[in-house]
GROMACS .gro file of C-alpha atoms in nm:
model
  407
    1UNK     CA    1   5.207  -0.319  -2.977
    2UNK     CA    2   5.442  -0.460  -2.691
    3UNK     CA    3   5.428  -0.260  -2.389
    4UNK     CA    4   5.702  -0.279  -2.149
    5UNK     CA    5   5.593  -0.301  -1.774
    6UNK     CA    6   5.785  -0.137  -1.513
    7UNK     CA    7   5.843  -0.180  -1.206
    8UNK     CA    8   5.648   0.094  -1.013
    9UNK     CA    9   5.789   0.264  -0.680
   10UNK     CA   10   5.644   0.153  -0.308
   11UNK     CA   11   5.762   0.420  -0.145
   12UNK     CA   12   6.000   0.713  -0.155
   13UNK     CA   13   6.297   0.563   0.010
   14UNK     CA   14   6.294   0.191  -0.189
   15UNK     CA   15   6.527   0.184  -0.463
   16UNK     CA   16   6.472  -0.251  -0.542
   17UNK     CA   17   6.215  -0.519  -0.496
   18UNK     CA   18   6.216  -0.878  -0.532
   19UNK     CA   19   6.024  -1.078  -0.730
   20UNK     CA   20   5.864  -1.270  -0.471
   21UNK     CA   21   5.629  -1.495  -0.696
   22UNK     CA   22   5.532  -1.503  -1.030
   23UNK     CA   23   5.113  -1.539  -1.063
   24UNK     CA   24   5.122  -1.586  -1.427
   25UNK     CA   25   5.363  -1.826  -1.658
   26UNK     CA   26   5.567  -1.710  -1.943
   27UNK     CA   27   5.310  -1.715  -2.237
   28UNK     CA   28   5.007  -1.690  -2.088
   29UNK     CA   29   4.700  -1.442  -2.153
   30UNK     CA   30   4.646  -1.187  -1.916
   31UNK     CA   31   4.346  -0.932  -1.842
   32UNK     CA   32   4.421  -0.555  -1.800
   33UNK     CA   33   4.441  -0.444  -1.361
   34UNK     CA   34   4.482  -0.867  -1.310
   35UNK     CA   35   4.775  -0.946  -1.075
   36UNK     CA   36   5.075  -1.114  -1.218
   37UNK     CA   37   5.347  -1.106  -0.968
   38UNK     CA   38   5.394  -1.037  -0.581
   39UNK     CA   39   5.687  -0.787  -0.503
   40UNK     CA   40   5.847  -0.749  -0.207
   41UNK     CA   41   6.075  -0.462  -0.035
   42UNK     CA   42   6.214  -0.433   0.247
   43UNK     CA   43   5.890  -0.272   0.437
   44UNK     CA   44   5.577  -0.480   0.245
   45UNK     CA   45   5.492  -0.735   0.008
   46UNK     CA   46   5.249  -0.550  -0.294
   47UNK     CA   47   5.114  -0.730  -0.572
   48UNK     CA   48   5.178  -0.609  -0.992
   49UNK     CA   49   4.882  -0.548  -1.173
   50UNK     CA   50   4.944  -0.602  -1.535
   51UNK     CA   51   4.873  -0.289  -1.721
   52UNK     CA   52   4.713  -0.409  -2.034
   53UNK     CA   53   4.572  -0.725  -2.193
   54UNK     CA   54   4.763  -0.950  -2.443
   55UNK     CA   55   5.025  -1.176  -2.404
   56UNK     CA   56   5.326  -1.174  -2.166
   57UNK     CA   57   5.641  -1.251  -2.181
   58UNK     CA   58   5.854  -1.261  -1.866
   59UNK     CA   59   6.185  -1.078  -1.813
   60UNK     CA   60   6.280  -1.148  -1.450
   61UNK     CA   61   6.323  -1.482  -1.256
   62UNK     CA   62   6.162  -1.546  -0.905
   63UNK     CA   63   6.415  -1.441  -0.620
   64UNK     CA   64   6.562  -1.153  -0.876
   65UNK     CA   65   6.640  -0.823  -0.701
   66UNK     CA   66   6.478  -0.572  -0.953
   67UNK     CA   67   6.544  -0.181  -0.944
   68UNK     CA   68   6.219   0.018  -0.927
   69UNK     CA   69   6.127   0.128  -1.290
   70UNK     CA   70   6.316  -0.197  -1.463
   71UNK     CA   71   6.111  -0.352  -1.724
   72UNK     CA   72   6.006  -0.714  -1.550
   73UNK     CA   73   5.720  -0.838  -1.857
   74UNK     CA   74   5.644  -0.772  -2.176
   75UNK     CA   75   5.274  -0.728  -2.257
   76UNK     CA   76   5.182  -0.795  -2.646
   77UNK     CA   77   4.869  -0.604  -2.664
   78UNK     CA   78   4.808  -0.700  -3.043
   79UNK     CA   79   4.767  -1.062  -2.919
   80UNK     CA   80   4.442  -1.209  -2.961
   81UNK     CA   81   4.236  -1.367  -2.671
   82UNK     CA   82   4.278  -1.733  -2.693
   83UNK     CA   83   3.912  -1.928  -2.747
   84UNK     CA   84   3.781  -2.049  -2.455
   85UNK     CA   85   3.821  -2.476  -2.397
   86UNK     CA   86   3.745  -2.735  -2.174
   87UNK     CA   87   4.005  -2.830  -1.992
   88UNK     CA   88   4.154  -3.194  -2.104
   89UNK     CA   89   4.432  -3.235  -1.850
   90UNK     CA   90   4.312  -3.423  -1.623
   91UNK     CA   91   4.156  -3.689  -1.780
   92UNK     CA   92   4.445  -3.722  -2.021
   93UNK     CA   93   4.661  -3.752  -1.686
   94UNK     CA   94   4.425  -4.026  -1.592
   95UNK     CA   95   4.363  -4.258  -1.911
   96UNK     CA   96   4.751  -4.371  -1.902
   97UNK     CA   97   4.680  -4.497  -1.556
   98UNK     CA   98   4.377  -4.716  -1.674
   99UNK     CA   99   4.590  -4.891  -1.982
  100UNK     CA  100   4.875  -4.972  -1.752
  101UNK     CA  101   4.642  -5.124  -1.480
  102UNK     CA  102   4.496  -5.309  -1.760
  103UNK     CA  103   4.825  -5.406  -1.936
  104UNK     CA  104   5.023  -5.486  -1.587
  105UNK     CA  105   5.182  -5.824  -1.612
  106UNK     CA  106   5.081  -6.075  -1.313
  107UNK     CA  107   5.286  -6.026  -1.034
  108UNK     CA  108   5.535  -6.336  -0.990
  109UNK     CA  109   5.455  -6.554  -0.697
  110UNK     CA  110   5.738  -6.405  -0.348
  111UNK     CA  111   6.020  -6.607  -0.323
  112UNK     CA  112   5.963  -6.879  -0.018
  113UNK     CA  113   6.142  -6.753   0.318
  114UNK     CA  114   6.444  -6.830   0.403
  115UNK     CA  115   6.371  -7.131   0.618
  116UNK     CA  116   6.481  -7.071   1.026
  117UNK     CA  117   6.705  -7.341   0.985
  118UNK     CA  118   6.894  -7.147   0.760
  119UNK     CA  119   6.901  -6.864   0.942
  120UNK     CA  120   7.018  -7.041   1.289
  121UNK     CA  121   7.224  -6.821   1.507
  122UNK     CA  122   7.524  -6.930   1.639
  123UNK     CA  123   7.522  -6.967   2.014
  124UNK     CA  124   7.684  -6.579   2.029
  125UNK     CA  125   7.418  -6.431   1.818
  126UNK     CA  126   7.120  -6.527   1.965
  127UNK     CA  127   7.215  -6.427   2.273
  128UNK     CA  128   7.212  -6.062   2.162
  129UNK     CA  129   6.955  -6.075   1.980
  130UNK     CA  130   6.717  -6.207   2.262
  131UNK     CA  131   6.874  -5.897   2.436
  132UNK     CA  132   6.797  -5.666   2.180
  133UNK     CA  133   6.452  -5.845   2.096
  134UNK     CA  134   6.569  -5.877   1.751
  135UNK     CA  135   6.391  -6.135   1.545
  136UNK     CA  136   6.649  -6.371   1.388
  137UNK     CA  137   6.411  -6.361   1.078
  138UNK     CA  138   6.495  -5.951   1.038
  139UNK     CA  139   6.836  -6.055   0.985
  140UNK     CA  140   7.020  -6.187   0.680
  141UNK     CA  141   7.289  -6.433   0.785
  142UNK     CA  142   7.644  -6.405   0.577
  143UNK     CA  143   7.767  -6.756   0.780
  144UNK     CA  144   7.750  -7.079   0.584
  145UNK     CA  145   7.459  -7.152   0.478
  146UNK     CA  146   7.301  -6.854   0.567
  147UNK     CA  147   7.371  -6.882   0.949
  148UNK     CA  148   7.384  -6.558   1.149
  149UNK     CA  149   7.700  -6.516   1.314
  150UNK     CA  150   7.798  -6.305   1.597
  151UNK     CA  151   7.927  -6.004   1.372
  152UNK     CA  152   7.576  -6.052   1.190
  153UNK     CA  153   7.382  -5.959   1.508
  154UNK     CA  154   7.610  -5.692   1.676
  155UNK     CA  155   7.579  -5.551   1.350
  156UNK     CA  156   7.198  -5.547   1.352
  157UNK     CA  157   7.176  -5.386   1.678
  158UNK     CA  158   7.135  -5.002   1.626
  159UNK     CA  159   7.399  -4.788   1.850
  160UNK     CA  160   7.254  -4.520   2.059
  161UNK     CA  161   7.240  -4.241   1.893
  162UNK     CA  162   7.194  -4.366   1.529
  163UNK     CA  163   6.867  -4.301   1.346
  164UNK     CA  164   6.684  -4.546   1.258
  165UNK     CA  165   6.382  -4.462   1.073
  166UNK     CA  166   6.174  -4.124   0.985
  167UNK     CA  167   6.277  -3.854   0.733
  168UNK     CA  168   6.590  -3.645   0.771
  169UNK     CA  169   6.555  -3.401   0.460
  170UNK     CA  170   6.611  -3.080   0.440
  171UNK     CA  171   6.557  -2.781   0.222
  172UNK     CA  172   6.735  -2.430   0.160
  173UNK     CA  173   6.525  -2.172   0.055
  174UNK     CA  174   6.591  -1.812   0.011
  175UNK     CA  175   6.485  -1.530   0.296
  176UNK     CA  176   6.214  -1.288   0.142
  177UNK     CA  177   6.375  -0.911   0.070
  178UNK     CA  178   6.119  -0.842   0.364
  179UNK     CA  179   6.246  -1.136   0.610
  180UNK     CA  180   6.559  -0.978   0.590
  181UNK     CA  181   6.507  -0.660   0.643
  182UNK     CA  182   6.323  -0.781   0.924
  183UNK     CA  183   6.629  -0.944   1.047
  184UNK     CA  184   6.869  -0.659   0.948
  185UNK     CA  185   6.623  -0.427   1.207
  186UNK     CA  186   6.611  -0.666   1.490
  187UNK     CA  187   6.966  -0.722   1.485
  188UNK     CA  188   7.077  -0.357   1.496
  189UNK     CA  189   6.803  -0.277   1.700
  190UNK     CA  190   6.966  -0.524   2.014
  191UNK     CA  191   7.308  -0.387   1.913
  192UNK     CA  192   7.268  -0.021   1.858
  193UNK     CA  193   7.034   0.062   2.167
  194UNK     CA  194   7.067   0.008   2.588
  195UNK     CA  195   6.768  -0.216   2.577
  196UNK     CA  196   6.588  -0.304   2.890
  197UNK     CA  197   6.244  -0.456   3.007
  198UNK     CA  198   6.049  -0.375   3.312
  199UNK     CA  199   5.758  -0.584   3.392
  200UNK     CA  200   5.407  -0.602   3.526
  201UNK     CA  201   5.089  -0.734   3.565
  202UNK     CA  202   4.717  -0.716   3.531
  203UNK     CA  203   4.384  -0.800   3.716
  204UNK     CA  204   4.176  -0.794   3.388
  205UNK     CA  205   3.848  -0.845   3.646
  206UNK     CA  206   3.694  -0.506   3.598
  207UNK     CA  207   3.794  -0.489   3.176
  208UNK     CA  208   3.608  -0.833   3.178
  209UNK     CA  209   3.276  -0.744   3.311
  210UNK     CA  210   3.270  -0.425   3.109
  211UNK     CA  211   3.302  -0.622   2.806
  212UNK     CA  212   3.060  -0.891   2.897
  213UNK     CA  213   2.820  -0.632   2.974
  214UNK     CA  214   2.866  -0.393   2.700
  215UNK     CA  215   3.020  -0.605   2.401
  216UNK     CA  216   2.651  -0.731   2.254
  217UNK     CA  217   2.553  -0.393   2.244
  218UNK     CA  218   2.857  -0.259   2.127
  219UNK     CA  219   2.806  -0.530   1.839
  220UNK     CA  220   2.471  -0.469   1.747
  221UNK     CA  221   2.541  -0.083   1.715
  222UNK     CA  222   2.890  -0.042   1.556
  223UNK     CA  223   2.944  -0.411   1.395
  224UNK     CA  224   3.263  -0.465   1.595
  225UNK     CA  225   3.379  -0.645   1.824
  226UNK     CA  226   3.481  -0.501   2.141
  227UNK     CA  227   3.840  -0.629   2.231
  228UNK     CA  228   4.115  -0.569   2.452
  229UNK     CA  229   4.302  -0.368   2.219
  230UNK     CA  230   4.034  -0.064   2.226
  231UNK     CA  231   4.155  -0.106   2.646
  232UNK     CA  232   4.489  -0.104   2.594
  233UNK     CA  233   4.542   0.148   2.353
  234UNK     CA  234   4.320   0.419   2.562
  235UNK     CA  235   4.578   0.333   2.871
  236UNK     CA  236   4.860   0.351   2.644
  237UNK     CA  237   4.808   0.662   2.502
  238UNK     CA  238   4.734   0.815   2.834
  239UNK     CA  239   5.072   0.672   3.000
  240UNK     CA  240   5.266   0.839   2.687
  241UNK     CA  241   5.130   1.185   2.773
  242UNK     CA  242   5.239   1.134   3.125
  243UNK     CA  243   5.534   1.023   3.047
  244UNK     CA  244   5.637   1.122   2.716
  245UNK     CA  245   6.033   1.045   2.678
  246UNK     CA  246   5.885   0.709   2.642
  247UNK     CA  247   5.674   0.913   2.317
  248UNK     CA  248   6.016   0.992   2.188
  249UNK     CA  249   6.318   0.856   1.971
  250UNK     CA  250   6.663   0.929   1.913
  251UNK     CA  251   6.824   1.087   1.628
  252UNK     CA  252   7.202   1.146   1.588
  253UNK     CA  253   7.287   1.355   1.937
  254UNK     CA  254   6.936   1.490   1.948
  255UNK     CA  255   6.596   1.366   2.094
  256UNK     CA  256   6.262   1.399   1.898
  257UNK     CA  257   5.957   1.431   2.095
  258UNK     CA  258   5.580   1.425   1.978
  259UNK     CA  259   5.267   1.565   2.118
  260UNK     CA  260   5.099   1.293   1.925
  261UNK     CA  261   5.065   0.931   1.961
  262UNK     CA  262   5.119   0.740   1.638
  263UNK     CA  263   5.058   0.384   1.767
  264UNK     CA  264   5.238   0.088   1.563
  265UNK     CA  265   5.031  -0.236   1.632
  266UNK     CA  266   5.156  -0.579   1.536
  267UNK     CA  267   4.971  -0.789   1.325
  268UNK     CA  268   5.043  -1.107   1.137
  269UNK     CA  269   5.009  -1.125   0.805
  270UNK     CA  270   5.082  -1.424   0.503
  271UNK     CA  271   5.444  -1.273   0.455
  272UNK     CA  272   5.486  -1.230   0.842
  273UNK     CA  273   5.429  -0.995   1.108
  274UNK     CA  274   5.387  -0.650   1.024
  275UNK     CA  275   5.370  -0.356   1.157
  276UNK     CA  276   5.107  -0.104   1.035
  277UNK     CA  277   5.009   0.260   1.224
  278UNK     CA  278   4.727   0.362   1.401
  279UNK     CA  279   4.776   0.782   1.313
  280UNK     CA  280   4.675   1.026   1.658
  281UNK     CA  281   4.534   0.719   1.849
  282UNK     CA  282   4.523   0.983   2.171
  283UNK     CA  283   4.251   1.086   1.930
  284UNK     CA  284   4.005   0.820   1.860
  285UNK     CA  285   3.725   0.665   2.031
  286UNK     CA  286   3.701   0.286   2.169
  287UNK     CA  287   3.490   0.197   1.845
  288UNK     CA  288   3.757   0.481   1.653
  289UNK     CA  289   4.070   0.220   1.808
  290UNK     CA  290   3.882  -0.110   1.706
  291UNK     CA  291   3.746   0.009   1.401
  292UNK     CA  292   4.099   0.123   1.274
  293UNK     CA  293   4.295  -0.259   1.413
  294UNK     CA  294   4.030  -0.429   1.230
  295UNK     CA  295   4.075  -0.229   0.894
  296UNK     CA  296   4.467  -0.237   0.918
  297UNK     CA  297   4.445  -0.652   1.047
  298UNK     CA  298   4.201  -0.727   0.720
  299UNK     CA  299   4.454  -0.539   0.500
  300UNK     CA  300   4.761  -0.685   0.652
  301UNK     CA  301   4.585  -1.028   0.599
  302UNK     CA  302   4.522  -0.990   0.313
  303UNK     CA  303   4.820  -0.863   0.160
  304UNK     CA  304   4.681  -0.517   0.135
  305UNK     CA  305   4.880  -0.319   0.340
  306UNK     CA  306   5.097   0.006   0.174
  307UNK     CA  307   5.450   0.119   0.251
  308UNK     CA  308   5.256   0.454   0.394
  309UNK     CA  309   5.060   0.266   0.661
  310UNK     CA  310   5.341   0.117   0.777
  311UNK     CA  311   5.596   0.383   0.833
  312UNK     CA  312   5.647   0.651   1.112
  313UNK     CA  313   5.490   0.503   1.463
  314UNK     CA  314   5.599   0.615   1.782
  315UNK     CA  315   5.514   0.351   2.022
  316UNK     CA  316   5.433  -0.003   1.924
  317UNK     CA  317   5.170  -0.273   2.095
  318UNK     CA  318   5.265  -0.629   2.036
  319UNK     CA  319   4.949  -0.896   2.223
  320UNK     CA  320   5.135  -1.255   2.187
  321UNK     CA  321   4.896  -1.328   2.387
  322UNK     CA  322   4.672  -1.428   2.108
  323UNK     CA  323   4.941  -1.725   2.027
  324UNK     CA  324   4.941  -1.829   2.425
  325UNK     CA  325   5.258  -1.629   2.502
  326UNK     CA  326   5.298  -1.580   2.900
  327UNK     CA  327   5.546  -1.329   2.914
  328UNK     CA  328   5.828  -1.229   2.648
  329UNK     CA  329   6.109  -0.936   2.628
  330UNK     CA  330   5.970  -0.742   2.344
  331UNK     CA  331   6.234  -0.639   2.146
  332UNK     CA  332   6.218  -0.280   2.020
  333UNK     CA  333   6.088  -0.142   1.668
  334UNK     CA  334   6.383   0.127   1.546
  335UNK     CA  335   6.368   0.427   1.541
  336UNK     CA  336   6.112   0.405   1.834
  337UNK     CA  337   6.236   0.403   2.213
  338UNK     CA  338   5.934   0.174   2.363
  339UNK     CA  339   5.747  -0.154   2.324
  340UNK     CA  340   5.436  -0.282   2.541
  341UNK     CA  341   5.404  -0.670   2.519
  342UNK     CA  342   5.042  -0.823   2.631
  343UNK     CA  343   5.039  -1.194   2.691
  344UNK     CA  344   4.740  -1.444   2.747
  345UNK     CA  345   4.505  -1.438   3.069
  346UNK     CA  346   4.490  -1.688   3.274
  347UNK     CA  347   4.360  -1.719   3.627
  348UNK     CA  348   4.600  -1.668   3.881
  349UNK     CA  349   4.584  -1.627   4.243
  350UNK     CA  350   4.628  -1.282   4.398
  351UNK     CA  351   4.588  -1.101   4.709
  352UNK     CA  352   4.309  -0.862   4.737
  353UNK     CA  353   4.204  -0.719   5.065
  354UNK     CA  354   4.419  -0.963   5.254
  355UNK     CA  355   4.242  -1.231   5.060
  356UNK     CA  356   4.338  -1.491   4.803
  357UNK     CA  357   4.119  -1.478   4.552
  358UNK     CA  358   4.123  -1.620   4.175
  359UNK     CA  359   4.125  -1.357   3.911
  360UNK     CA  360   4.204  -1.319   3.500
  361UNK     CA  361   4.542  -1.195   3.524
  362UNK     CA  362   4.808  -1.086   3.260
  363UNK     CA  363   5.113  -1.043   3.248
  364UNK     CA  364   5.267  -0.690   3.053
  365UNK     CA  365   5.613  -0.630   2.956
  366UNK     CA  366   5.754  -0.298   2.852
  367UNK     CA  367   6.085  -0.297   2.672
  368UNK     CA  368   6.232   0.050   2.612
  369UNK     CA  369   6.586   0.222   2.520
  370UNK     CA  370   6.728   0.313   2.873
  371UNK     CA  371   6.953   0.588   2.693
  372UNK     CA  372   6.689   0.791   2.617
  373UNK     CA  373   6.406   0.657   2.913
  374UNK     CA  374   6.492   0.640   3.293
  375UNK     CA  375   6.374   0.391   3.541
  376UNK     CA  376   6.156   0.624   3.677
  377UNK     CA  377   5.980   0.678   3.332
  378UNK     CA  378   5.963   0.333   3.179
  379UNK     CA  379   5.849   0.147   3.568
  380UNK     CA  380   5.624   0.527   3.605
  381UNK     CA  381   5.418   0.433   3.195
  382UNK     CA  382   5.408   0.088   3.330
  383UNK     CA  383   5.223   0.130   3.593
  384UNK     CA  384   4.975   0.392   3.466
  385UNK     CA  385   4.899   0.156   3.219
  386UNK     CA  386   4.837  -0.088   3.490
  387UNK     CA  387   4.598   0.145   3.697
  388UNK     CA  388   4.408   0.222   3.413
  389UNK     CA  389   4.365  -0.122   3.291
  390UNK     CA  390   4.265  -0.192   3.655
  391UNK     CA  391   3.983   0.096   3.669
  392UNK     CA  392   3.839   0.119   3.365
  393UNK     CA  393   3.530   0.300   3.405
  394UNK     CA  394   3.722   0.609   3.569
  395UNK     CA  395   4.015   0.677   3.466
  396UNK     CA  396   3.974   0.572   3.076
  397UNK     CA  397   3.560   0.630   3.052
  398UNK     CA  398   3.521   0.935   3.288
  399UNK     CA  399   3.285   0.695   3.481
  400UNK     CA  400   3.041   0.699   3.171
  401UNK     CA  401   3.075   0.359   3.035
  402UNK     CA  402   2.790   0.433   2.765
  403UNK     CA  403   2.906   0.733   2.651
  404UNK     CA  404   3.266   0.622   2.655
  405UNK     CA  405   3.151   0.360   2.427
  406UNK     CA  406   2.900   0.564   2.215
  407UNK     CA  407   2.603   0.329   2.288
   0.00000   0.00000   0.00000
């Protein structure tokens, strides 16, 4: 029986993938629920798991846009298993190279130098070539008798500007369906809204010594590591109920606002960043925040990740700081109207009490669509953040550090 494999729908909106990579070659053997292709569309990459055993028989190339239920493989299910054998490949890829060691012909003695005499320089040329520190030996004369002559050396000498040695290749390769998509969303994001970026920063002191004191325990009882994302998503979601035009989007002549706080987090993946959702983050606990990054990071990793998890998303967290970024412009993820970008800390010397002191500092941008947020709004989230980054313990743990952090 030949069963024709379809190709299944990621999501209500795609009409088309792209065959992003074949797992499997034309001919082969393949198990039933074992993944023979990676798809993309223009919100994930998904894998295809064939949908019966037997033979297959490809019916689309790599880089072919496909429409969602088109028939991409052929499964013969009638086909028997092929026997089991070791595999000979390699050592028949290695006896030819025995034989022609052994059969390889004695090498033929070089040909003697070209004697210096032969290769004098005239006057002219050595005289550029000592400038140049160009041996006359480097250089094949086309003067009588092999002598170098003045057009010999100029010739020799490499202009400014020329290369000279190292690779210069290059290679054209075509943008994933998701790459562009990407592209096609940044692009209209900077064109279609009033983007603008306000920016802040951080004494981290206080978040520090909570985390030293609390993250072994916070380990041992939860398995999970307490980061600086549980922090900043508490202080977050608090700033977007102060201020929430910055938890709102536009649509058409109309503005949407939410009473939740649907928290997009950016993660990279093997395909490239993405984007997935943390769903009423207002909601969740420090080990609820850092339980949910790590499940949607180890998904995203490893390829994982639905269409679902990555739609909707009212605010988005991007930490470049994990790549040593000091400060960026965040650019905006449509339809959203706000960004927060955390960069790395590094020690940095601040006033405190009319005193310079050293302390772990970072730097936060927020980049937000000033046609829908004010000045007031985007510089007002900003600095709530800030305050309750800077006081931890009573403004985002009700001064109950242990409780806050279910120890």
């Amino acid at each position: 029986m030949i069963l024709e494999m379809k190709v299944p729908s990621p999501g209500e909106s795609i009409k088309e993938v792209e065959i992003a990579t074949w797992l499997v070659k034309d001919g082969d053997y393949v198990e039933k629920d074992q993944a023979i292709a990676e798809v993309d569309s223009d919100k994930a990459t998904l894998e295809l798991p064939a949908e019966a055993s037997g033979i297959i028989t490809l019916k689309a190339e790599e880089g072919d846009a496909v429409a969602v239920g088109a028939v991409v493989c052929l499964i013969d299910t009638s086909a028997a298993k092929p026997s089991g054998a070791a595999p000979t490949a390699e050592v028949k890829a290695e006896a030819p190279k025995a034989e022609e060691k052994k059969a390889e012909a004695p090498k033929a003695a070089p040909a003697p130098a070209t004697t210096y005499a032969t290769q004098a320089p005239s006057p002219a040329a050595r005289k550029i070539l000592d400038e140049k520190n160009i041996q006359p030996t480097d250089i094949v004369g086309t003067g009588k008798g092999g002598r170098i002559t003045k057009e010999d050396a100029v010739s020799a000498v490499p202009s400014m500007g020329t290369p000279t040695g190292g690779t210069r290749g290059s290679e054209r390769t075509k943008l994933s369906m998701l790459r562009r998509k990407v592209a096609e969303r940044l692009v209209s994001a900077k064109n279609e809204t009033a983007m603008l970026t306000t920016f802040n920063e951080v004494d981290m002191t206080n978040i520090y010594a909570l985390r030293d004191q609390y993250k072994e325990e916070f380990k041992a009882k939860h398995g999970l590591g307490l980061g600086f994302m549980s922090f900043f998503t508490k202080a977050v979601t608090r700033a977007l109920q102060l201020y929430p035009d910055v938890n709102s989007m536009i649509d058409g002549q109309e503005k949407i606002a939410f009473d939740f706080c649907d928290i997009s987090v950016a993660v990279s993946g093997p395909k490239g960043l993405m984007v997935p959702v943390m769903r009423s983050a207002e909601t969740l606990s420090f080990r609820g925040v850092e339980a949910e990054i790590k499940r949607l990071a180890l998904r995203a990793r490893d390829g994982q990740i639905t269409v679902d998890e990555m739609t909707g998303g009212t605010f988005t967290i991007s930490n470049g700081g994990v790549f040593g970024s000091m400060l960026s412009t965040p650019i905006i993820n449509p339809p959203q109207s706000g960004i927060l970008g955390m960069h790395n800390v590094v020690e940095r010397a601040i006033v405190k009490n009319g005193q310079i002191v050293i302390a772990p500092v970072m730097f936060v941008a927020l980049s937000y669509d000033h046609r829908i947020i004010d000045g007031r709004e985007s510089v007002g989230f900003l600095v709530a953040v800030k305050e309750a980054l800077e006081n931890p313990v009573e403004i985002l743990m009700n001064n109950n550090p242990k409780k806050a952090l279910e120890l």
